Coordinates of C-alpha atoms in Angstrom, one line a residue:
X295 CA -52.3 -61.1 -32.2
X296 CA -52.4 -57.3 -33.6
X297 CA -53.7 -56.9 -29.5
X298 CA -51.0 -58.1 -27.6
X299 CA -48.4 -56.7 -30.0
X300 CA -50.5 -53.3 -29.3
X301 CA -50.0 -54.2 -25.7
X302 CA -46.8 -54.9 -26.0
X303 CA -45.8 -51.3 -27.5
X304 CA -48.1 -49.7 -24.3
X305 CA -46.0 -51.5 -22.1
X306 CA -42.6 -50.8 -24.0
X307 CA -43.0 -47.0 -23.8
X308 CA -42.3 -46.5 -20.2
X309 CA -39.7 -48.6 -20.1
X310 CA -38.0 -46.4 -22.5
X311 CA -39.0 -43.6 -19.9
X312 CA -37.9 -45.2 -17.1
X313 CA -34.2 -46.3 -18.9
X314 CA -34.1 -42.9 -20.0
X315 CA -34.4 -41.4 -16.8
X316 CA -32.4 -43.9 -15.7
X317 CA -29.4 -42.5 -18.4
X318 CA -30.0 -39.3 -17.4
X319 CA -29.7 -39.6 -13.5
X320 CA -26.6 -41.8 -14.2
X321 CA -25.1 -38.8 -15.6
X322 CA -26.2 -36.5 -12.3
X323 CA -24.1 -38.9 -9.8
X324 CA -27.2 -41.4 -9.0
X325 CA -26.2 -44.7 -10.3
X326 CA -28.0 -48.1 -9.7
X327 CA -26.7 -51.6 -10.2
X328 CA -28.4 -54.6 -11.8
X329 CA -27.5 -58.5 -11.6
X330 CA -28.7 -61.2 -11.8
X331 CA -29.7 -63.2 -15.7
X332 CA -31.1 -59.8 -16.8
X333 CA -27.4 -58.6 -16.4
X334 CA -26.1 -61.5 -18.0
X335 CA -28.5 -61.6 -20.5
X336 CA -27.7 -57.9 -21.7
X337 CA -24.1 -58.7 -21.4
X338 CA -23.9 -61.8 -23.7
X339 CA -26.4 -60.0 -26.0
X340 CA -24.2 -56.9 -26.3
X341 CA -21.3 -59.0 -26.4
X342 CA -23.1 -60.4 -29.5
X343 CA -23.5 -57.5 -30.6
X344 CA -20.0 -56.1 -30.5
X345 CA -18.8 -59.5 -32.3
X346 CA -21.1 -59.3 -35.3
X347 CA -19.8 -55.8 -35.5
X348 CA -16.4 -56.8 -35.6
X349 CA -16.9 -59.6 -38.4
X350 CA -19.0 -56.6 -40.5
X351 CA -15.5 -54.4 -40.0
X352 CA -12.5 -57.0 -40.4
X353 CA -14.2 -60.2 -41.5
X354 CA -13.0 -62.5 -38.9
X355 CA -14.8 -66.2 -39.1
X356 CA -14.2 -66.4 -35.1
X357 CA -16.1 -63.3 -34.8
X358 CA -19.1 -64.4 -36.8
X359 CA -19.0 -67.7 -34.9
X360 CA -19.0 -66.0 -31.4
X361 CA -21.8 -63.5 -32.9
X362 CA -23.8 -66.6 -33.7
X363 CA -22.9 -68.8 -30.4
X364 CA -23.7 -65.8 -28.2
X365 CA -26.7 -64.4 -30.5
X366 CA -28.8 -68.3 -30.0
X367 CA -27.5 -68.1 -26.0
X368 CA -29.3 -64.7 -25.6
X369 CA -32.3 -65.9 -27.7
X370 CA -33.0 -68.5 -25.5
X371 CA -32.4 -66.2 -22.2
X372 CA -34.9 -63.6 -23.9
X373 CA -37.4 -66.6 -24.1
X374 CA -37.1 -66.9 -20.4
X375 CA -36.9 -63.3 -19.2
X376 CA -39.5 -61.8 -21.6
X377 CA -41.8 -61.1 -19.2
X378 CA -39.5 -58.9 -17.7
X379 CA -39.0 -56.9 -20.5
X380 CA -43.2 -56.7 -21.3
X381 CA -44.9 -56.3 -18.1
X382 CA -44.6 -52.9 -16.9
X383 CA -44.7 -54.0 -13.1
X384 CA -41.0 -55.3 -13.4
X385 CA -39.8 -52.0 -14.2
X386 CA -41.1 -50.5 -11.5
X387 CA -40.0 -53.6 -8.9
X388 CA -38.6 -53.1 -5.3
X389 CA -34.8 -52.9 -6.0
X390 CA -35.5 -50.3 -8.7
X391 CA -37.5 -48.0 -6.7
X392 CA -35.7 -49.0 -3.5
X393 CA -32.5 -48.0 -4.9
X394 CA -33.5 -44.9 -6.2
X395 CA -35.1 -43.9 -3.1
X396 CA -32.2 -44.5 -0.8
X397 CA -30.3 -42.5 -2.7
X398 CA -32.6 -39.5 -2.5
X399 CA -33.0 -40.0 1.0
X400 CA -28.9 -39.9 0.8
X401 CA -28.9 -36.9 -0.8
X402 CA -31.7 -35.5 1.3
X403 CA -29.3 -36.4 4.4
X404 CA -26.4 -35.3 2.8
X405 CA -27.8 -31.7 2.0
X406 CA -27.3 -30.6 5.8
X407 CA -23.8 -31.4 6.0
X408 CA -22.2 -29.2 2.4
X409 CA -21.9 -25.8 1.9
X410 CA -20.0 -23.2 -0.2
X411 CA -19.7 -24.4 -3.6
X412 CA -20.7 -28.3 -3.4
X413 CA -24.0 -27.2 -1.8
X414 CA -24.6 -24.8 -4.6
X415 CA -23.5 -28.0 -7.2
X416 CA -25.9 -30.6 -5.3
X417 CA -28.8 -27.6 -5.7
X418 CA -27.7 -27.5 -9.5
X419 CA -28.0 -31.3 -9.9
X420 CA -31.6 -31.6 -7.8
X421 CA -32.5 -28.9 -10.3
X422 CA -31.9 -31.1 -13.2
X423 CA -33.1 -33.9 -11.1
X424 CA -36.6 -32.3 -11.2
X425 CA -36.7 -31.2 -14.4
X426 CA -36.3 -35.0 -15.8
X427 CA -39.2 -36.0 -13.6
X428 CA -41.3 -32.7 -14.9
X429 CA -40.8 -33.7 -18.5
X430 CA -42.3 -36.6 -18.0
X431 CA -45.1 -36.9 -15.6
X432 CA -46.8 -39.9 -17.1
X433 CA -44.2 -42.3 -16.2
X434 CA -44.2 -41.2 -12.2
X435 CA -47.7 -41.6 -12.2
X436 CA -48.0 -45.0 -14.0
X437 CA -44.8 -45.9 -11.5
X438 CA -46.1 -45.0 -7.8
X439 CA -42.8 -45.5 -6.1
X440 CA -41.0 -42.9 -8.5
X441 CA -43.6 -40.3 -6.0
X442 CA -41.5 -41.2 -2.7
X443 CA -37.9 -40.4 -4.6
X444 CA -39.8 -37.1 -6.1
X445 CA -41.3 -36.3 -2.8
X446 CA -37.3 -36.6 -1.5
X447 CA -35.7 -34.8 -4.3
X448 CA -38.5 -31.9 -4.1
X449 CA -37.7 -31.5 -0.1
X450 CA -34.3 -32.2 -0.8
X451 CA -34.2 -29.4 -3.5
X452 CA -36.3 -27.0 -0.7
X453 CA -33.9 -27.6 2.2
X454 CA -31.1 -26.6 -0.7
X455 CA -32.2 -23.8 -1.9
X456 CA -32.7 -22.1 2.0
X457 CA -29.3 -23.4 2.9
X458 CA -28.1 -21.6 -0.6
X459 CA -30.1 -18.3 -0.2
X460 CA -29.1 -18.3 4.0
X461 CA -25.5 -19.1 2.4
X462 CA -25.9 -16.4 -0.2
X463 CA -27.0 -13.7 3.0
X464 CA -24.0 -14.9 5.4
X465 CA -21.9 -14.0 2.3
X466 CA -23.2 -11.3 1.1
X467 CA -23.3 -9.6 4.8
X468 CA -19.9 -10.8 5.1
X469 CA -19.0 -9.0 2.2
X470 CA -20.9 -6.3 3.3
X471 CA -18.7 -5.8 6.2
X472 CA -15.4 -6.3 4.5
X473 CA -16.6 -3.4 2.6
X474 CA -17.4 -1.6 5.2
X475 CA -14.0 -2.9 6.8
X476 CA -11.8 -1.4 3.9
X477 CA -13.8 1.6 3.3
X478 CA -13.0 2.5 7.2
X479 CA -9.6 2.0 6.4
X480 CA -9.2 3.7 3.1
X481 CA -10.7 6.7 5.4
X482 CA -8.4 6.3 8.1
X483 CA -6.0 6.0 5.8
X484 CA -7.1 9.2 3.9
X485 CA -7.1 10.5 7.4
X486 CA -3.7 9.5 8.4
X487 CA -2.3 10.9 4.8
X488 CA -4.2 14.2 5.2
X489 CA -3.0 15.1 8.8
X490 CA 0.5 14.1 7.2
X491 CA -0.4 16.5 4.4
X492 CA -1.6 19.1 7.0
X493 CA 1.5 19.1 9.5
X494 CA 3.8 19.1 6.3
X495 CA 2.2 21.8 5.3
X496 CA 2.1 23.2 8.5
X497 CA 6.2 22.9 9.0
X498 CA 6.3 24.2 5.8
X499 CA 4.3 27.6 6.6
X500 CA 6.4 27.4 9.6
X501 CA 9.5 27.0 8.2
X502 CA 8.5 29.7 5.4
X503 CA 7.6 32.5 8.4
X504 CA 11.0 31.5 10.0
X505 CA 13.0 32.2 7.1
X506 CA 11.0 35.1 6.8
X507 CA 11.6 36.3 10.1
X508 CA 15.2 35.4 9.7
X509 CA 15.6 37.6 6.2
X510 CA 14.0 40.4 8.1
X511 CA 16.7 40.2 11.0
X512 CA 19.4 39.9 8.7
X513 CA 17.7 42.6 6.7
X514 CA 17.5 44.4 9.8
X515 CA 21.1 44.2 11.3
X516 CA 22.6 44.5 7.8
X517 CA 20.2 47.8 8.2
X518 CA 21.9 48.7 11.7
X519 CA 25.7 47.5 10.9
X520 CA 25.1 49.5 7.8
X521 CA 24.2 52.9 10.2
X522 CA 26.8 52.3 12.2
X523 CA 29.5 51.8 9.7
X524 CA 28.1 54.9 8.1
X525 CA 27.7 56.7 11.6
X526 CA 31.1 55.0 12.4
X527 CA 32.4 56.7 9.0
X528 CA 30.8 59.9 9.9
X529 CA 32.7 59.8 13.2
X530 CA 35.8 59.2 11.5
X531 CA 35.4 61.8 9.0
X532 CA 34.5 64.7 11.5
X533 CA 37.6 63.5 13.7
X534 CA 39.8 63.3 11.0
X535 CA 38.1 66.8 10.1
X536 CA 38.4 68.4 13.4
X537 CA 42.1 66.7 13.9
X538 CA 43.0 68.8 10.3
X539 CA 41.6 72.0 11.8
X540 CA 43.7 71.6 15.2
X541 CA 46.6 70.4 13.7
X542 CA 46.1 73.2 10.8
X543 CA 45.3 75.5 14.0
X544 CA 48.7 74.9 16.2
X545 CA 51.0 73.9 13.4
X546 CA 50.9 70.0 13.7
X547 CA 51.1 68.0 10.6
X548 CA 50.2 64.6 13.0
X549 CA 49.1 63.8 16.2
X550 CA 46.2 65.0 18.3
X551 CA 45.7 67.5 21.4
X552 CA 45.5 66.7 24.7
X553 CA 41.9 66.2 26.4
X554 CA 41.3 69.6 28.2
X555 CA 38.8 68.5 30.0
X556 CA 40.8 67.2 32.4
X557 CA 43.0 69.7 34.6
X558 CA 45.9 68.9 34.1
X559 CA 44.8 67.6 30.6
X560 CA 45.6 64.4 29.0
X561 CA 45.9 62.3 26.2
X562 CA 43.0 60.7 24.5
X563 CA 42.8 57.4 24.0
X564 CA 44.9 56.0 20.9
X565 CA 47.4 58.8 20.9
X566 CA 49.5 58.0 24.7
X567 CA 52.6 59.6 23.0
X568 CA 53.0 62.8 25.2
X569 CA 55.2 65.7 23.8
X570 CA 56.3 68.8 26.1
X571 CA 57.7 72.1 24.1
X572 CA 61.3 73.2 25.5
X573 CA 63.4 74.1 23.3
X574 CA 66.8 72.6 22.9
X575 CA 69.9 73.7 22.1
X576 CA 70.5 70.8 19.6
X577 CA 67.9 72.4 17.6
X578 CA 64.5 70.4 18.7
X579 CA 61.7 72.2 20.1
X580 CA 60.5 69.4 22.8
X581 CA 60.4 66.0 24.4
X582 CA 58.7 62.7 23.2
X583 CA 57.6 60.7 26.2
X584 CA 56.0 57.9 26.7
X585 CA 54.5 55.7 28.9
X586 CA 57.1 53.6 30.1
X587 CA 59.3 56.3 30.9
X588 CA 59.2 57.2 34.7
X589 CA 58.4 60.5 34.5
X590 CA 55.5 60.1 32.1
X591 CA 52.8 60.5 35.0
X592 CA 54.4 64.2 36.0
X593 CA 54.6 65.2 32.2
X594 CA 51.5 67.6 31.3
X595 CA 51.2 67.1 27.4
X596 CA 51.3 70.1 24.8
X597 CA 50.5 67.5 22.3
X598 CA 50.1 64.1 21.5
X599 CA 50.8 61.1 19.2
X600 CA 49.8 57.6 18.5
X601 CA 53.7 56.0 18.5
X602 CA 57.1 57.6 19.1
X603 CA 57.6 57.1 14.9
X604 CA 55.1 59.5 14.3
X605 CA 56.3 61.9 16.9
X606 CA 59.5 61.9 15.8
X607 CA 58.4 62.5 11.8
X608 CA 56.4 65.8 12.9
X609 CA 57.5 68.5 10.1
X610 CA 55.2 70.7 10.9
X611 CA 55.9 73.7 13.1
X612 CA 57.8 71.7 15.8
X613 CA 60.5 68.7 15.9
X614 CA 61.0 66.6 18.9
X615 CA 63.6 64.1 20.4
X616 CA 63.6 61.3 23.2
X617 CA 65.4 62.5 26.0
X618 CA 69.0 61.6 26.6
X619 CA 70.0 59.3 28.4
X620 CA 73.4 59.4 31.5
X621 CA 75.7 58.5 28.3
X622 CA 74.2 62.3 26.4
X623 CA 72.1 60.1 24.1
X624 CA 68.1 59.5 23.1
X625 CA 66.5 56.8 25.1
X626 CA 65.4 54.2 23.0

């Protein structure tokens, strides 16, 4: 008795593997599905289960009776499918194994068609895959077929990880050239903004030596208006001087003498008032002509004035008069 419950624990513990494993590829995406009076047998006894549960938390009669009803059903199953549960070679039967070795090859399959991110997450999950196989080595060996869905997984994970690290190179050297990419336009762009820089400052210099050049032209004319309003001045000042001495000289408090350069000589430009001196018996010592008159061309100036006003208002040592006209009186 004490050996076949002994054998019954030996055989017991890698079932508890194997439903462990089982739970923990369930929660990895790798599901399997069981029927046939196993299923029903766990359903009804859970079923059980859940009923007596209820009775313990709202005392319900119905509940106890179902607890009980379903509790003897599941009793009598067990006394059927006992085996099942103690022999070791059931756990590891074909539509286990089968099952979890189509899958693999699934995912083995499957592995050549992702990338990006869900190959990276199916690398992650054969990661974890392996790791629940590693941490327990004794059930894959006592279960040979487990081998064929670890060999899978293992070249599965292999084929993964090249893809990801092939992946991780494409990317990288993609990134590698978008950074190349943007550097060689912040440059041309640095470029482009320092030629901008460079002919700005270039119109400025430019623009600087123009207004440069154009103060030292305006500098410069003002310089030369400047002399010749001064030499202008000058001019004026030794005319109006030398006009003082030959007025001062012949009596003449206006007007200017004729140009004697010329023979006979003539009036100088600005003063085309010609004057003659013959005395009159009215009292005035000359004529005033001027150049409308008809005789103007004959007359050979003894002086001259700039209008037939100042002419006429000459106090100095002579007076003069237009001549008379057929009536005895002054032309206009």
């Amino acid at each position: 008795m004490l050996r076949r419950q002994t054998s019954q624990i030996y055989v017991a513990q890698p079932i508890y593997l194997l439903l462990e494993i089982l739970v923990r590829l369930f929660t990895l995406g790798i599901f399997s599905v069981q029927g046939g009076a196993k299923a029903w047998f766990e359903l009804i006894l859970v079923t059980a289960a859940l009923c007596a549960s209820g009775y313990i938390l709202w005392w319900q009669v119905p509940l106890l009776i179902a607890a009980i009803i379903l509790a003897t059903l599941a009793a009598g199953m067990f006394s059927i499918l006992a085996p099942q549960y103690t022999e070791a070679e059931n756990f590891a039967n074909k539509r286990i194994s089968t099952a979890l070795q189509t899958i693999s090859e699934y995912n083995l399959n499957e592995i050549s068609t992702l990338s990006g991110s869900r190959l990276e997450q199916r690398l992650e999950q054969l990661h974890k895959a392996q790791r629940v196989f590693e941490n327990n080595p004794k059930l894959v060996e006592q279960i040979s077929e487990l081998q064929s869905v670890l060999i899978n997984i293992n070249q599965a994970d292999h084929v993964a990880t090249e893809r990801v690290v092939v992946q991780r190179e494409a990317y990288a050297r993609q990134q590698r050239k978008l950074q190349e990419l943007e550097k060689q336009r912040k440059e041309a762009e640095e470029r482009r903004e320092q030629a901008e820089a460079d002919q700005k400052r270039q119109e400025w210099k430019v623009y600087q030596e123009k207004l440069k050049r154009e103060a030292k032209l305006k500098t410069q004319h003002e310089a030369l208006r400047q002399a010749a309003k001064n030499k202008e001045s000058q001019a004026a000042a030794e005319r109006e001087a030398w006009l003082y001495e030959q007025r001062k000289r012949e009596n003449f408090t206006g007007g200017c003498p004729p140009d004697d350069r010329f023979d006979p000589p003539r009036c100088r430009p600005g003063y085309l008032i010609k004057v003659t001196l013959n005395k009159k018996e009215d009292g005035y010592d000359g004529i005033i002509w001027k150049p409308s008159d008809k005789e103007y061309d004959s007359i050979v100036p003894k002086w001259c004035y700039s209008s037939v006003q100042e002419a006429a208002n000459e106090r100095g040592r002579y007076r003069f008069r237009r001549p008379m006209n057929s009536q005895g009186k002054p032309r206009p």
